[in-house]
Amino acid sequence: MMEDFSIEALRCIVGERGVITDEADLAPFCTDWRGMFKGRARCAVLPRCTAEVAAVVRLCAAARVPIVPHGGNTGLSGGATPDASGEQVILSLSRMSAIRSLDVIGETMEVEAGCILQVAQEAAADAGLLLPITLAAEGSARIGGILSTNAGGTNVLRYGMARGRVLGLEVVTADGSIVSGLRQLRKDNAGYDWKQLFIGTEGTLGIITAAVLQLAPKSRQRVTALLAVPSADEALAVLRLARQAIGETLNAFELMSGPALELVARHVGLTTPLAPAPWYVLLEASSSLPSLRDAVEEMLADVLERGAASDGVIAESEKQERELWHLRESITEAEAREGRSIKHDVSVPIALIPAFLRVADEAVMNAFPLARINAFGHAGDGNIHYNVIIPPDADSQALNRLVHDLVVDHGGSISAEHGIGQYRVDELHRCRSAPELELARRIKLALDPAGLMNPGKVLPQTIVTG
Ligand SMILES: Cc1cc2nc3c(=O)[nH]c(=O)nc-3n(C[C@H](O)[C@H](O)[C@H](O)COP(=O)(O)OP(=O)(O)OC[C@H]3O[C@@H](n4cnc5c(N)ncnc54)[C@H](O)[C@@H]3O)c2cc1C
């Protein structure tokens, strides 16, 4: 039987300050970071502990009120933004931000979902360890959001996606049950690994309340280098040589097009220390062995001698390192200042990056002669941000379809790391096979039969309502 829902009942669970109903205070919860998506909500509720999350979910489930989980609101797919109905409740984990424990021997950390990524990184660093999830939004993104989106970032090449850091998980399921698997085990093959269902599913199957994360040893040496390369093919030749020479030390291998860095120079005022080139590679390696710098220098000399790169520079200080990374991290801001851009966060098998770029550039320029392509990304893991700057009246849906079809043709994914949210629901359904979508439907119905967990995100709501 459906029960009545009241704000008062929510306040009884989370306290007076734990429910936000005032329109002005609610507004930041109802729009995303970029201002692309806007919605309305009954209220935002901010529980203080897992038991309160479970009680809120039970209350909402009994009254059939949908829930939108909310972390740091830095997601780029509108996953944390409610729909326009004004019926949904936003459940923010921001008051659950404790680092519950840190084990220096086992190199693990148990942390609540609302903890800001940077706070968790700093706690690990204070203990002489590394939490190797790194992205430009780390000062705002929260662990629950990071895991729910299976975030990537610049360290994936060495440390994998966020999923790879999770040893244990605590969740509240759609019926309000608490399921705790907060084990610190690297080896645990006892039955289904159910935690994977909640990682990367953007709050559509349940609420993540805490996690045990695998940390890593902190390297004592770090080397950062920028290379000018004549083509994307040569960039992959550099990657191959780097993998052979210093493979296990390579944290990041970022590809940036010449036009991308021209935008940075124009709008942010930062320039590369190298001569203009069609492409650039920014690479970072780290190790505790003192020989790291010699090894990187040797590798760069080899790369230059073979002609895979035309020029290169190694940062001589932390300041220079930051300057090189600043070039890479300023591309998005520069692109935003240039005009309207349509973003494609795609991945293809690494070896196919040059072929994909060639075919996509030609197809986009044929269909949209006024377009300008701004391609850059985490090439070491096959992830390209294939962004296209187009005039305001250009058909963005046609552009999305064109690019995504080519991605699929190259065996790629239409979302490498930003997730589906509400932004790419239709495209996911166009691009994924029927058996894969059917499996997703069965999982959703099994775990959230009433369709109250972040409805309309990742999967169309019709999957539940028929
Ligand atoms: C400048 C900038 C740079 C970025 N760079 C990268 C990058 O390099 N790589 C990358 O992968 N992403 C990147 N992002 C995207 C974003 O930072 C990540 O998606 C991040 O993981 C979102 O975390 P959040 O806490 O802000 O989540 P939110 O935006 O609040 O939520 C994201 C999704 O997770 C769900 N959710 C949140 N918390 C929970 C929970 N506790 N339980 C269940 N569901 C939950 C929400 O409903 C939503 O669907 C970037 C964003 C910005 C603004």
Tab-separated table of C-alpha atoms and ligand atoms in Angstrom, residues 33-34 67-81 91 93 113-114 134-138 140-154 161 198 201-204 206-209 328 332 345 378 383 385 416-419 421 454 457-458, ligand 1:
chain	number	residue	atom	x	y	z
A	33	TRP	CA	27.889	22.048	-12.690
A	34	ARG	CA	27.804	23.323	-16.278
A	67	ILE	CA	15.293	9.552	-5.164
A	68	VAL	CA	18.181	11.322	-6.915
A	69	PRO	CA	21.519	10.663	-5.164
A	70	HIS	CA	23.789	13.692	-5.012
A	71	GLY	CA	27.546	13.885	-4.421
A	72	GLY	CA	29.740	16.864	-5.304
A	73	ASN	CA	27.575	17.708	-8.351
A	74	THR	CA	30.598	17.769	-10.682
A	75	GLY	CA	29.245	15.019	-12.950
A	76	LEU	CA	29.216	15.913	-16.640
A	77	SER	CA	26.118	13.950	-17.703
A	78	GLY	CA	23.319	15.425	-15.568
A	79	GLY	CA	23.088	12.279	-13.423
A	80	ALA	CA	22.623	14.177	-10.151
A	81	THR	CA	20.020	16.631	-11.491
A	91	LEU	CA	19.557	12.662	-1.317
A	93	LEU	CA	25.664	12.470	1.058
A	113	ALA	CA	30.494	8.429	0.492
A	114	GLY	CA	30.348	12.161	1.160
A	134	THR	CA	43.175	12.111	-9.971
A	135	LEU	CA	40.888	14.464	-11.848
A	136	ALA	CA	40.447	18.209	-12.197
A	137	ALA	CA	37.224	18.135	-10.112
A	138	GLU	CA	38.898	16.442	-7.118
A	140	SER	CA	34.568	19.048	-5.112
A	141	ALA	CA	33.770	15.493	-6.283
A	142	ARG	CA	32.847	13.083	-3.470
A	143	ILE	CA	33.777	9.427	-3.094
A	144	GLY	CA	30.160	8.274	-3.637
A	145	GLY	CA	29.969	10.212	-6.905
A	146	ILE	CA	33.426	9.054	-7.969
A	147	LEU	CA	32.441	5.407	-7.495
A	148	SER	CA	28.902	5.775	-8.871
A	149	THR	CA	30.353	7.179	-12.096
A	150	ASN	CA	33.396	4.861	-12.058
A	151	ALA	CA	35.498	7.979	-12.640
A	152	GLY	CA	38.684	7.865	-14.703
A	153	GLY	CA	41.077	10.791	-14.873
A	154	THR	CA	44.756	11.097	-15.665
A	161	MET	CA	39.450	3.321	-13.199
A	198	PHE	CA	26.686	-0.281	-7.700
A	201	THR	CA	25.643	2.687	-12.391
A	202	GLU	CA	25.126	6.334	-11.410
A	203	GLY	CA	22.782	5.774	-8.473
A	204	THR	CA	20.213	3.814	-10.498
A	206	GLY	CA	21.056	1.959	-4.883
A	207	ILE	CA	22.960	4.411	-2.710
A	208	ILE	CA	26.648	3.977	-1.920
A	209	THR	CA	27.228	5.012	1.702
A	328	ARG	CA	46.421	20.218	-20.418
A	332	THR	CA	38.239	22.691	-21.424
A	345	ASP	CA	33.878	11.545	-24.275
A	378	HIS	CA	43.908	10.248	-22.047
A	383	ASN	CA	40.072	7.860	-24.249
A	385	HIS	CA	37.628	13.929	-25.750
A	416	ALA	CA	34.686	6.490	-21.752
A	417	GLU	CA	34.513	8.050	-18.283
A	418	HIS	CA	31.745	10.639	-17.869
A	419	GLY	CA	28.871	8.169	-17.736
A	421	GLY	CA	23.345	10.269	-16.806
A	454	ASN	CA	17.447	7.933	-10.040
A	457	LYS	CA	19.192	8.112	-15.794
A	458	VAL	CA	21.312	5.568	-17.732
B	1	LIG	C1	36.512	20.208	-14.231
B	1	LIG	C2	36.027	18.787	-14.265
B	1	LIG	C3	36.916	17.791	-14.645
B	1	LIG	C4	36.499	16.450	-14.663
B	1	LIG	N1	37.393	15.505	-15.046
B	1	LIG	C5	37.015	14.223	-15.049
B	1	LIG	C6	37.937	13.206	-15.440
B	1	LIG	O1	39.084	13.468	-15.785
B	1	LIG	N2	37.513	11.924	-15.398
B	1	LIG	C7	36.241	11.593	-15.015
B	1	LIG	O2	35.899	10.407	-14.992
B	1	LIG	N3	35.337	12.530	-14.666
B	1	LIG	C8	35.701	13.823	-14.679
B	1	LIG	N4	34.793	14.787	-14.329
B	1	LIG	C9	33.413	14.387	-13.999
B	1	LIG	C10	33.123	14.254	-12.502
B	1	LIG	O3	34.077	14.883	-11.715
B	1	LIG	C11	33.028	12.804	-12.099
B	1	LIG	O4	31.950	12.223	-12.773
B	1	LIG	C12	32.828	12.584	-10.595
B	1	LIG	O5	33.025	11.222	-10.386
B	1	LIG	C13	31.463	12.973	-10.049
B	1	LIG	O6	31.501	12.981	-8.622
B	1	LIG	P1	30.456	13.857	-7.800
B	1	LIG	O7	30.649	13.563	-6.360
B	1	LIG	O8	30.544	15.277	-8.187
B	1	LIG	O9	29.083	13.213	-8.273
B	1	LIG	P2	27.712	13.908	-8.709
B	1	LIG	O10	27.920	14.788	-9.881
B	1	LIG	O11	27.059	14.502	-7.541
B	1	LIG	O12	26.909	12.615	-9.158
B	1	LIG	C14	27.295	11.862	-10.271
B	1	LIG	C15	26.377	10.637	-10.411
B	1	LIG	O13	26.575	9.753	-9.310
B	1	LIG	C16	25.359	9.592	-8.558
B	1	LIG	N5	25.746	9.561	-7.154
B	1	LIG	C17	26.421	10.502	-6.457
B	1	LIG	N6	26.676	10.067	-5.217
B	1	LIG	C18	26.131	8.836	-5.113
B	1	LIG	C19	26.059	7.857	-4.077
B	1	LIG	N7	26.608	8.068	-2.882
B	1	LIG	N8	25.422	6.694	-4.323
B	1	LIG	C20	24.859	6.455	-5.534
B	1	LIG	N9	24.894	7.337	-6.541
B	1	LIG	C21	25.536	8.508	-6.340
B	1	LIG	C22	24.488	10.778	-8.947
B	1	LIG	O14	23.105	10.472	-8.828
B	1	LIG	C23	24.894	10.979	-10.393
B	1	LIG	O15	24.214	10.066	-11.204
B	1	LIG	C24	35.172	16.128	-14.305
B	1	LIG	C25	34.294	17.127	-13.912
B	1	LIG	C26	34.708	18.442	-13.894
B	1	LIG	C27	33.726	19.487	-13.439
